[in-house]
Short mmCIF file of C-alpha atoms and ligand atoms in Angstrom, two decimals:
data_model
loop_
_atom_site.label_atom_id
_atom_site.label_comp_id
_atom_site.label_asym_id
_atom_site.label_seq_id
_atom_site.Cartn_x
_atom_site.Cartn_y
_atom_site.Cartn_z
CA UNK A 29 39.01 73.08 124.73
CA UNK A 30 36.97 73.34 128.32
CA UNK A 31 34.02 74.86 126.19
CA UNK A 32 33.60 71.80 124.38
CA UNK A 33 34.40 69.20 127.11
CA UNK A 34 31.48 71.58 129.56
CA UNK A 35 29.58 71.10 126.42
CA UNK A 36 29.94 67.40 125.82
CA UNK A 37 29.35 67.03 130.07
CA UNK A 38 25.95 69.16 129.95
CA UNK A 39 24.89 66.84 127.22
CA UNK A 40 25.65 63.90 129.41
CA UNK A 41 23.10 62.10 131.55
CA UNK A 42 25.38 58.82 132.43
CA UNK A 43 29.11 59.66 132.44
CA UNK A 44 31.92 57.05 133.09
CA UNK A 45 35.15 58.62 134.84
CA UNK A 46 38.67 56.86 134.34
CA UNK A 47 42.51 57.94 135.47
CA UNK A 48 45.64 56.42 135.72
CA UNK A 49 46.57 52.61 137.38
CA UNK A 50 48.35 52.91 140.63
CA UNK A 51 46.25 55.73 140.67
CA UNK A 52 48.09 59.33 143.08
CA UNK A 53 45.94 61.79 144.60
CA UNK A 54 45.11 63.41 141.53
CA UNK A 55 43.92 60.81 139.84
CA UNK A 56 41.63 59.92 142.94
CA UNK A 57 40.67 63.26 143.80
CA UNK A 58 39.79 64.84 140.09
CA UNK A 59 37.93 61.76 139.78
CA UNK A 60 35.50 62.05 142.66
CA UNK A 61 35.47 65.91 142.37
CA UNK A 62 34.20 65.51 139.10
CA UNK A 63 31.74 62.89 140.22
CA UNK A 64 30.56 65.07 142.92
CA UNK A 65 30.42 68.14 140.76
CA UNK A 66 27.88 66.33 138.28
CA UNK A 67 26.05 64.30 140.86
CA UNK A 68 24.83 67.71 142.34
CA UNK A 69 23.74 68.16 138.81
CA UNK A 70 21.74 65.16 139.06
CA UNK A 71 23.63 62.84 136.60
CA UNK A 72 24.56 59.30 137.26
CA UNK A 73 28.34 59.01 137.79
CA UNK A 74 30.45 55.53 137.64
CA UNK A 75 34.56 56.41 138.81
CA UNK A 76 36.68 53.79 137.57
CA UNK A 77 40.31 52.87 138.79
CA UNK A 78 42.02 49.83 138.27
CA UNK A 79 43.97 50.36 141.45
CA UNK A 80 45.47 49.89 143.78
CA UNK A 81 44.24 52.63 146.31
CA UNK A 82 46.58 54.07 148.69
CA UNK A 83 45.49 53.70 151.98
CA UNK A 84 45.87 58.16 152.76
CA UNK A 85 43.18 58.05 150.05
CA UNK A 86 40.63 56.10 151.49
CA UNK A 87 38.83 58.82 153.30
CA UNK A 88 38.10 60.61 150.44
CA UNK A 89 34.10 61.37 150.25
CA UNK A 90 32.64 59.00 147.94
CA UNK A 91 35.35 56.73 147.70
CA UNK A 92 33.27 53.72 148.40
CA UNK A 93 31.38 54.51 144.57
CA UNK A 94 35.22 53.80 143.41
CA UNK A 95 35.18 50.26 141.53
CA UNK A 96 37.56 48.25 139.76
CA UNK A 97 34.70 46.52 137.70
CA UNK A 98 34.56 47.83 134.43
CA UNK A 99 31.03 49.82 133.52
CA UNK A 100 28.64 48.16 130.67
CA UNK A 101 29.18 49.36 127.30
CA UNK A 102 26.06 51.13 126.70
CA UNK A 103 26.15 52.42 130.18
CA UNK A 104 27.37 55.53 129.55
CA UNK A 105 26.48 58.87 127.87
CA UNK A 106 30.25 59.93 127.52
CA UNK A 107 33.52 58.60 129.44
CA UNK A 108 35.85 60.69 130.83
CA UNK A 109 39.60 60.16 131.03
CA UNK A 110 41.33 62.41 133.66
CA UNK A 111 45.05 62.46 134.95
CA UNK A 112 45.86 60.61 131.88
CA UNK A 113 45.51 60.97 127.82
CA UNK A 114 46.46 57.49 126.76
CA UNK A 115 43.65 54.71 127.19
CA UNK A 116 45.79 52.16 128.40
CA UNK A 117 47.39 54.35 131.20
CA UNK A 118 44.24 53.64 133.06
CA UNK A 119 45.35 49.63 132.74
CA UNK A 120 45.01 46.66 130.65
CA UNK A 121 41.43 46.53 130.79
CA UNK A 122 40.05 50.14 130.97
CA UNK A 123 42.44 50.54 127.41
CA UNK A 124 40.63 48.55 125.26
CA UNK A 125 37.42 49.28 126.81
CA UNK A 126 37.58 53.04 126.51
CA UNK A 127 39.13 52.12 122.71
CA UNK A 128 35.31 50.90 121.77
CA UNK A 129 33.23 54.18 123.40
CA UNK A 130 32.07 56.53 121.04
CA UNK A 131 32.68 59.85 123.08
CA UNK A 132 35.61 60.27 125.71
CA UNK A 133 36.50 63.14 126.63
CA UNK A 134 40.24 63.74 128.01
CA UNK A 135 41.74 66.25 130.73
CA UNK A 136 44.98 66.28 131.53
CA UNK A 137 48.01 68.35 132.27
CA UNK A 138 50.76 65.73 131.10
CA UNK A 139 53.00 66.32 128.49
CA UNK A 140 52.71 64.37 125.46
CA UNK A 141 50.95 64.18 122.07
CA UNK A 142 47.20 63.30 122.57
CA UNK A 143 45.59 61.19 119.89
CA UNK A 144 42.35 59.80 121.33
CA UNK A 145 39.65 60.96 122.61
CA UNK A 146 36.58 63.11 120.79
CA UNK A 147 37.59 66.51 122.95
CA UNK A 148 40.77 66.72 125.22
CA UNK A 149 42.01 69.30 127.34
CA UNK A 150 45.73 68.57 127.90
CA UNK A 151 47.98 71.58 129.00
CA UNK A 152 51.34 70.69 131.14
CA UNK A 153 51.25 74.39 132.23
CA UNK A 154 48.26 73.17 134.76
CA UNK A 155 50.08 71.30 138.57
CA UNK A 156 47.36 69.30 138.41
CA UNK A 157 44.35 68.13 137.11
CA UNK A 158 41.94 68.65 139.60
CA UNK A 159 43.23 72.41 139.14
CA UNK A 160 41.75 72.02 135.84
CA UNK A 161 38.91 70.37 137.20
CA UNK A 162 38.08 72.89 139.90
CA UNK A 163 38.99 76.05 136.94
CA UNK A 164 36.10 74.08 134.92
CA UNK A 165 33.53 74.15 137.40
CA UNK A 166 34.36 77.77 138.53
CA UNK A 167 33.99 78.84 134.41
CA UNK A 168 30.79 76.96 134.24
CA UNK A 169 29.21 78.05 137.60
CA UNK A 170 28.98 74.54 138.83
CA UNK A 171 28.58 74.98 142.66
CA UNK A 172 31.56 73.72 144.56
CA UNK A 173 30.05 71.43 147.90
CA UNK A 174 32.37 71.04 150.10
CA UNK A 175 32.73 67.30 149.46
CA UNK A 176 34.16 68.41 145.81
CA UNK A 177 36.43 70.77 147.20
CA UNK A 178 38.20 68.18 149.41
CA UNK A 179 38.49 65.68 146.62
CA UNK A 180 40.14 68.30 144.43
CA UNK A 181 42.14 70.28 147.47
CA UNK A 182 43.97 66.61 147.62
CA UNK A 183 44.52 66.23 144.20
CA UNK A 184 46.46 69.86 143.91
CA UNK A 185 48.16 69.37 147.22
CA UNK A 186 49.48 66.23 146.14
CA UNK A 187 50.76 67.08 142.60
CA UNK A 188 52.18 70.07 143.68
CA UNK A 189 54.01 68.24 146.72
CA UNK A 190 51.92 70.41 149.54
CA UNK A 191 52.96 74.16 147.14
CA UNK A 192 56.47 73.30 147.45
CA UNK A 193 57.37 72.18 143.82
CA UNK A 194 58.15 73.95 140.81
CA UNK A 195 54.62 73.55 139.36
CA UNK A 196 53.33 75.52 142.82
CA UNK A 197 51.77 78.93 140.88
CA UNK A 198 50.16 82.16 141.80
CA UNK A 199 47.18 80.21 139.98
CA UNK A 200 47.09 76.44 141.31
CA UNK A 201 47.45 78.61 144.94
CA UNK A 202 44.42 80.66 144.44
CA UNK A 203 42.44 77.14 143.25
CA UNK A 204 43.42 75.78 146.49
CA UNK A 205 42.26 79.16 148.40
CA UNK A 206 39.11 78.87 146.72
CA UNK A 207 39.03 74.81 147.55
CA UNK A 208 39.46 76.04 151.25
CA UNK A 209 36.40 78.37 151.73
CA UNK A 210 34.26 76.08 149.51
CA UNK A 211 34.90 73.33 152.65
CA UNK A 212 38.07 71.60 152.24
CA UNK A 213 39.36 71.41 155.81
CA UNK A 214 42.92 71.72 155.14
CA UNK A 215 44.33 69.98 158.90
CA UNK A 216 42.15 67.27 158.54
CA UNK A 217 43.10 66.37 155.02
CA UNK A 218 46.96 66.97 155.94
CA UNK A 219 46.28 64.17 158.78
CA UNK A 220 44.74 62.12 156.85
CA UNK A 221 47.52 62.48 153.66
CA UNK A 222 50.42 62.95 155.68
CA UNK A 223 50.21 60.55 158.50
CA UNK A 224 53.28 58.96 159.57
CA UNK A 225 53.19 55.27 158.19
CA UNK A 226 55.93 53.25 160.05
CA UNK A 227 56.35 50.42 157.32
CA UNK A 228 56.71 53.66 154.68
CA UNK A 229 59.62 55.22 157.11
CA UNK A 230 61.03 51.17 156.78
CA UNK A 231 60.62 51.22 152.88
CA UNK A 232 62.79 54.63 153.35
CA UNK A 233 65.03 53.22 155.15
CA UNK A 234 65.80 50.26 152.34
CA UNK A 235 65.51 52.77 149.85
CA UNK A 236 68.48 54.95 151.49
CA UNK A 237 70.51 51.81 152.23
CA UNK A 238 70.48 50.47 148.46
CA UNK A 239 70.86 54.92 147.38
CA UNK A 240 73.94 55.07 145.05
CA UNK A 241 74.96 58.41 144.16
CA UNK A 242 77.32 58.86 140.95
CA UNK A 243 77.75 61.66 138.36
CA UNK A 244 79.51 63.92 141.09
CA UNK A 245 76.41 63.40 143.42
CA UNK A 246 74.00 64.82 140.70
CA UNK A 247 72.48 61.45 139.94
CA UNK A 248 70.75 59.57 142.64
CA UNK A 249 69.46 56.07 142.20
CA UNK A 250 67.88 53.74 144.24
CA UNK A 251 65.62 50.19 143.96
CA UNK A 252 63.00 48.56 145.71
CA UNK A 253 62.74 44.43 145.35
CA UNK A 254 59.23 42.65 145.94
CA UNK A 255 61.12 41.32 148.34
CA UNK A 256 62.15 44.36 150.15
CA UNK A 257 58.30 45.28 150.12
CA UNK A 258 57.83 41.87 152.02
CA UNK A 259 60.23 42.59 154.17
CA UNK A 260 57.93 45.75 155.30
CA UNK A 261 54.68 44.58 155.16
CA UNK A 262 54.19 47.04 152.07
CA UNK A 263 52.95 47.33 148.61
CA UNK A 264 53.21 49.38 145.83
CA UNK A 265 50.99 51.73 146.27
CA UNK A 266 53.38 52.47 150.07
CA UNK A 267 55.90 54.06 147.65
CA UNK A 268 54.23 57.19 145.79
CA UNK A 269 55.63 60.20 148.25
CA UNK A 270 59.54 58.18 148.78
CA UNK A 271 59.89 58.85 144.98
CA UNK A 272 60.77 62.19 145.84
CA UNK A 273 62.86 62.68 149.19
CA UNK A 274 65.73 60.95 146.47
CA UNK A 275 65.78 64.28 144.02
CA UNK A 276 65.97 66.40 147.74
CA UNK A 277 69.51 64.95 148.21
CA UNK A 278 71.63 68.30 148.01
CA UNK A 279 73.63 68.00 144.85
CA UNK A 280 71.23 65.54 143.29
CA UNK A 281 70.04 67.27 139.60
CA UNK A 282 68.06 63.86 138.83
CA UNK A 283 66.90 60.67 140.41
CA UNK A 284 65.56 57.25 139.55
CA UNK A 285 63.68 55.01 141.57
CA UNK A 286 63.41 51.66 140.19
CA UNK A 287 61.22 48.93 141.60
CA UNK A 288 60.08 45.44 141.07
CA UNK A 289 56.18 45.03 140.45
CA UNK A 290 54.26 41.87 141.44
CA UNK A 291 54.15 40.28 137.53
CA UNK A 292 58.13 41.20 137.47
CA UNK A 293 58.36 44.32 135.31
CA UNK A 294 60.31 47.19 136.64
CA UNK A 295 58.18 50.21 137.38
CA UNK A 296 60.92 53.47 136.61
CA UNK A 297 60.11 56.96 138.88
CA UNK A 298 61.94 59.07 137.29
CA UNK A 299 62.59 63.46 139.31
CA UNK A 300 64.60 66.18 137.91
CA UNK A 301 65.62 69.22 140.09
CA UNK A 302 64.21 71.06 136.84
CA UNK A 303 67.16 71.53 134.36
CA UNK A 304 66.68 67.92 132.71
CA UNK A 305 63.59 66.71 131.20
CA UNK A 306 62.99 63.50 131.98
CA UNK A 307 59.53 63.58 130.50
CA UNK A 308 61.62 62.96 127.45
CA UNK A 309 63.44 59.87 128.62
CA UNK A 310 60.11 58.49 129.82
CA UNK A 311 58.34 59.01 126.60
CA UNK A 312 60.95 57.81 124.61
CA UNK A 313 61.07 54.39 126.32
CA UNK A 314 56.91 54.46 125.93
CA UNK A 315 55.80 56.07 129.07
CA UNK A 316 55.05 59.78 130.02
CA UNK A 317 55.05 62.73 132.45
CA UNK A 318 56.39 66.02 133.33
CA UNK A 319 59.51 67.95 132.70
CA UNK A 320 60.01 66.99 136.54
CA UNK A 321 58.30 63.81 137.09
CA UNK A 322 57.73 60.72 134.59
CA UNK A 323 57.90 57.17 134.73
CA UNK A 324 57.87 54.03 132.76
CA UNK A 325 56.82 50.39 133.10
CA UNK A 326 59.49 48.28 131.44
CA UNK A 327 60.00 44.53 131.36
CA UNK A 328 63.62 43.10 131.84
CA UNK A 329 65.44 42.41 134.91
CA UNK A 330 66.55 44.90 137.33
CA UNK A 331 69.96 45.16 136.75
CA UNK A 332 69.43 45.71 132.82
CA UNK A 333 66.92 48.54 133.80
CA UNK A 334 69.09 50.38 135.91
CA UNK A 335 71.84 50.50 133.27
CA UNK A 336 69.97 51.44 130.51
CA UNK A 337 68.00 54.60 132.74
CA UNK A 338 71.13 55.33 134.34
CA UNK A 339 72.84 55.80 130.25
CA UNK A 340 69.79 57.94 129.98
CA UNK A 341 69.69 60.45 132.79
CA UNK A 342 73.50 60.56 132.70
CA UNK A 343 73.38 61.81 128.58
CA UNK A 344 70.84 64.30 129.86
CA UNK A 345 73.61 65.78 132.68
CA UNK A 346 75.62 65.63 130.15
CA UNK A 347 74.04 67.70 127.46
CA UNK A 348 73.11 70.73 130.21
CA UNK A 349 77.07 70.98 130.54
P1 AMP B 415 55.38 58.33 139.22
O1 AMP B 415 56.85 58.23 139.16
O2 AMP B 415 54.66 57.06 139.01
O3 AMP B 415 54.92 59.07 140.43
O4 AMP B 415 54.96 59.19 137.96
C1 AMP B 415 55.46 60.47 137.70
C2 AMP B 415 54.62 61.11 136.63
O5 AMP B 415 54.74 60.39 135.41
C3 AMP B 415 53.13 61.10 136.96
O6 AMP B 415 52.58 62.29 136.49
C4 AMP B 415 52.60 59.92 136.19
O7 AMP B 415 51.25 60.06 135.86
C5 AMP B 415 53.51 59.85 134.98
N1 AMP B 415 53.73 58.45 134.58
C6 AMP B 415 54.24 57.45 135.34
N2 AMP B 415 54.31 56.29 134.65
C7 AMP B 415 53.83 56.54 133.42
C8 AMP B 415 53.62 55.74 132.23
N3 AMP B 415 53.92 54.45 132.19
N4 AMP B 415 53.09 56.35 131.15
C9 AMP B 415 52.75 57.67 131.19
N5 AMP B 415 52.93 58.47 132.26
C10 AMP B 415 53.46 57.93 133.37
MN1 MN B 416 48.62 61.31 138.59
MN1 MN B 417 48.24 64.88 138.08
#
């Protein structure tokens, strides 16, 4: 599937480049990767996301070309969906928008069934997608500048939780090896990634004190309240790494993190340890993910929500007994 996608991008003068809302440093980084990878090939590259940026991302070369404004319609050769398969992952508008462009061309490495898209590269046994990105470039003999490589070095230290998850393989390691000597500087992305944000630590700190731990200690759940964010000076996009120091707890097999976005629907982050897939309880409820990681946007109030996830998670314990 990377033949035809290199094939569809060589044919491309003017390509449009979409991921996922609330966009992680995948999303961010396989999306300016890409757009410096084909810039040095002299095409004209637009990188949507619908936001919002986390601040640790904001350093990332060419993140000023980043725009929430949609492109034209005829403004592009081919659109290209990445971190994501489903159109209207990358937000209300960007979904019906890609729904009307006659070539898009997906890759991905989330689980699901993908029906859209002209040519898609979707494989879950990828970390992450600028893995797939950076695998792409190396099988087409794209040159790698070093402003690529540190786009894409974030994107597979992020989704693979700095090599310390599950998804951390002999592969994804030798991408990032080869992400290192092409220029990524790996200390001064770390500082910029993993600086110590004091309101985060706060958020931590209310996410610890509202932590209720059932299920023999193998089920950890916890919620975050627009006003709690308040309370810290934070936003949404302050909560992407505290998802998982919850599925850390010792004894904890799965976790749920359950918080309030600004229109009032409840935003579910959902971590397994690895024996239960809650890929599956995300897609069933009509969002998506890993075996390890998956979420869902649901509307209701939080109380109902927690209920309903905690039924969930608890039936998957259940069935691994
Ligand atoms: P998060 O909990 O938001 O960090 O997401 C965990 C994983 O699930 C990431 O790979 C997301 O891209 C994916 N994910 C989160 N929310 C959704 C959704 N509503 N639909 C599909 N995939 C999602
Ligand atoms: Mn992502
Ligand atoms: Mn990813």
């Amino acid at each position: 599937m990377s033949n035809q996608i290199a094939a569809m991008l060589a044919q491309a003068s003017r390509v449009s480049v979409f991921s996922h809302v609330l966009p992680d440093g995948d999303a961010l980084g396989s999306s300016l990767g890409l757009m410096h990878l084909l810039g040095a090939q002299g095409k004209q590259v637009r990188v949507f996301s619908a936001g919002p940026i986390p601040e640790e991302y904001l350093f990332l070369p060419g993140m000023d070309r980043v725009s929430d404004v949609l492109p034209g319609a005829g403004e592009q050769d081919l659109a290209v969906m990445l971190d994501c398969h489903q159109p209207e992952r990358t937000g209300p508008v960007g979904g019906a928008f890609l729904a009307k462009l006659p070539q898009v061309a997906i890759i991905d490495h989330h689980q699901g069934e993908v029906d859209f898209g002209q040519a898609a590269w979707v494989d879950p046994s990828f970390a992450a997608t600028s893995e797939m990105v950076t695998l792409l470039a190396q099988a087409e003999g794209w040159p790698l500048t070093p402003q690529a490589a540190t786009c894409l070095f974030v994107g597979v230290q992020t989704d693979t939780g700095s090599f310390r998850y599950a998804n951390t393989t002999p592969r994804v390691l030798r991408v990032a090896a080869d992400l290192a000597e092409a220029g990524a500087d790996v200390w001064a992305i770390s500082q910029e990634v993993y600086a110590t944000r004091p309101k985060r630590l706060r958020l931590l700190g209310r996410i610890m004190d509202n932590l209720e731990l059932s299920d023999q200690g193998r089920l950890a759940l916890s919620q975050i309240t627009l006003a709690d964010l308040e309370k810290v000076g934070a936003g949404p996009a302050d909560l992407e790494q505290a998802v998982e120091t919850l599925r850390l707890i010792p004894g904890v097999e799965v976790s749920a993190l359950l918080r309030q976005n600004p229109k009032g629907a409840i935003k579910v982050s959902m971590r397994s340890r690895g024996k239960v897939d809650v890929s599956q309880v995300a897609i069933a409820l009509g969002g998506g993910g890993h075996k390890s990681a998956a979420g869902v946007t649901l509307e209701g109030n939080l109380e109902g929500v927690r209920r309903d996830i905690a039924t969930r998670l608890r039936q998957g314990l259940e069935a691994l007994a």
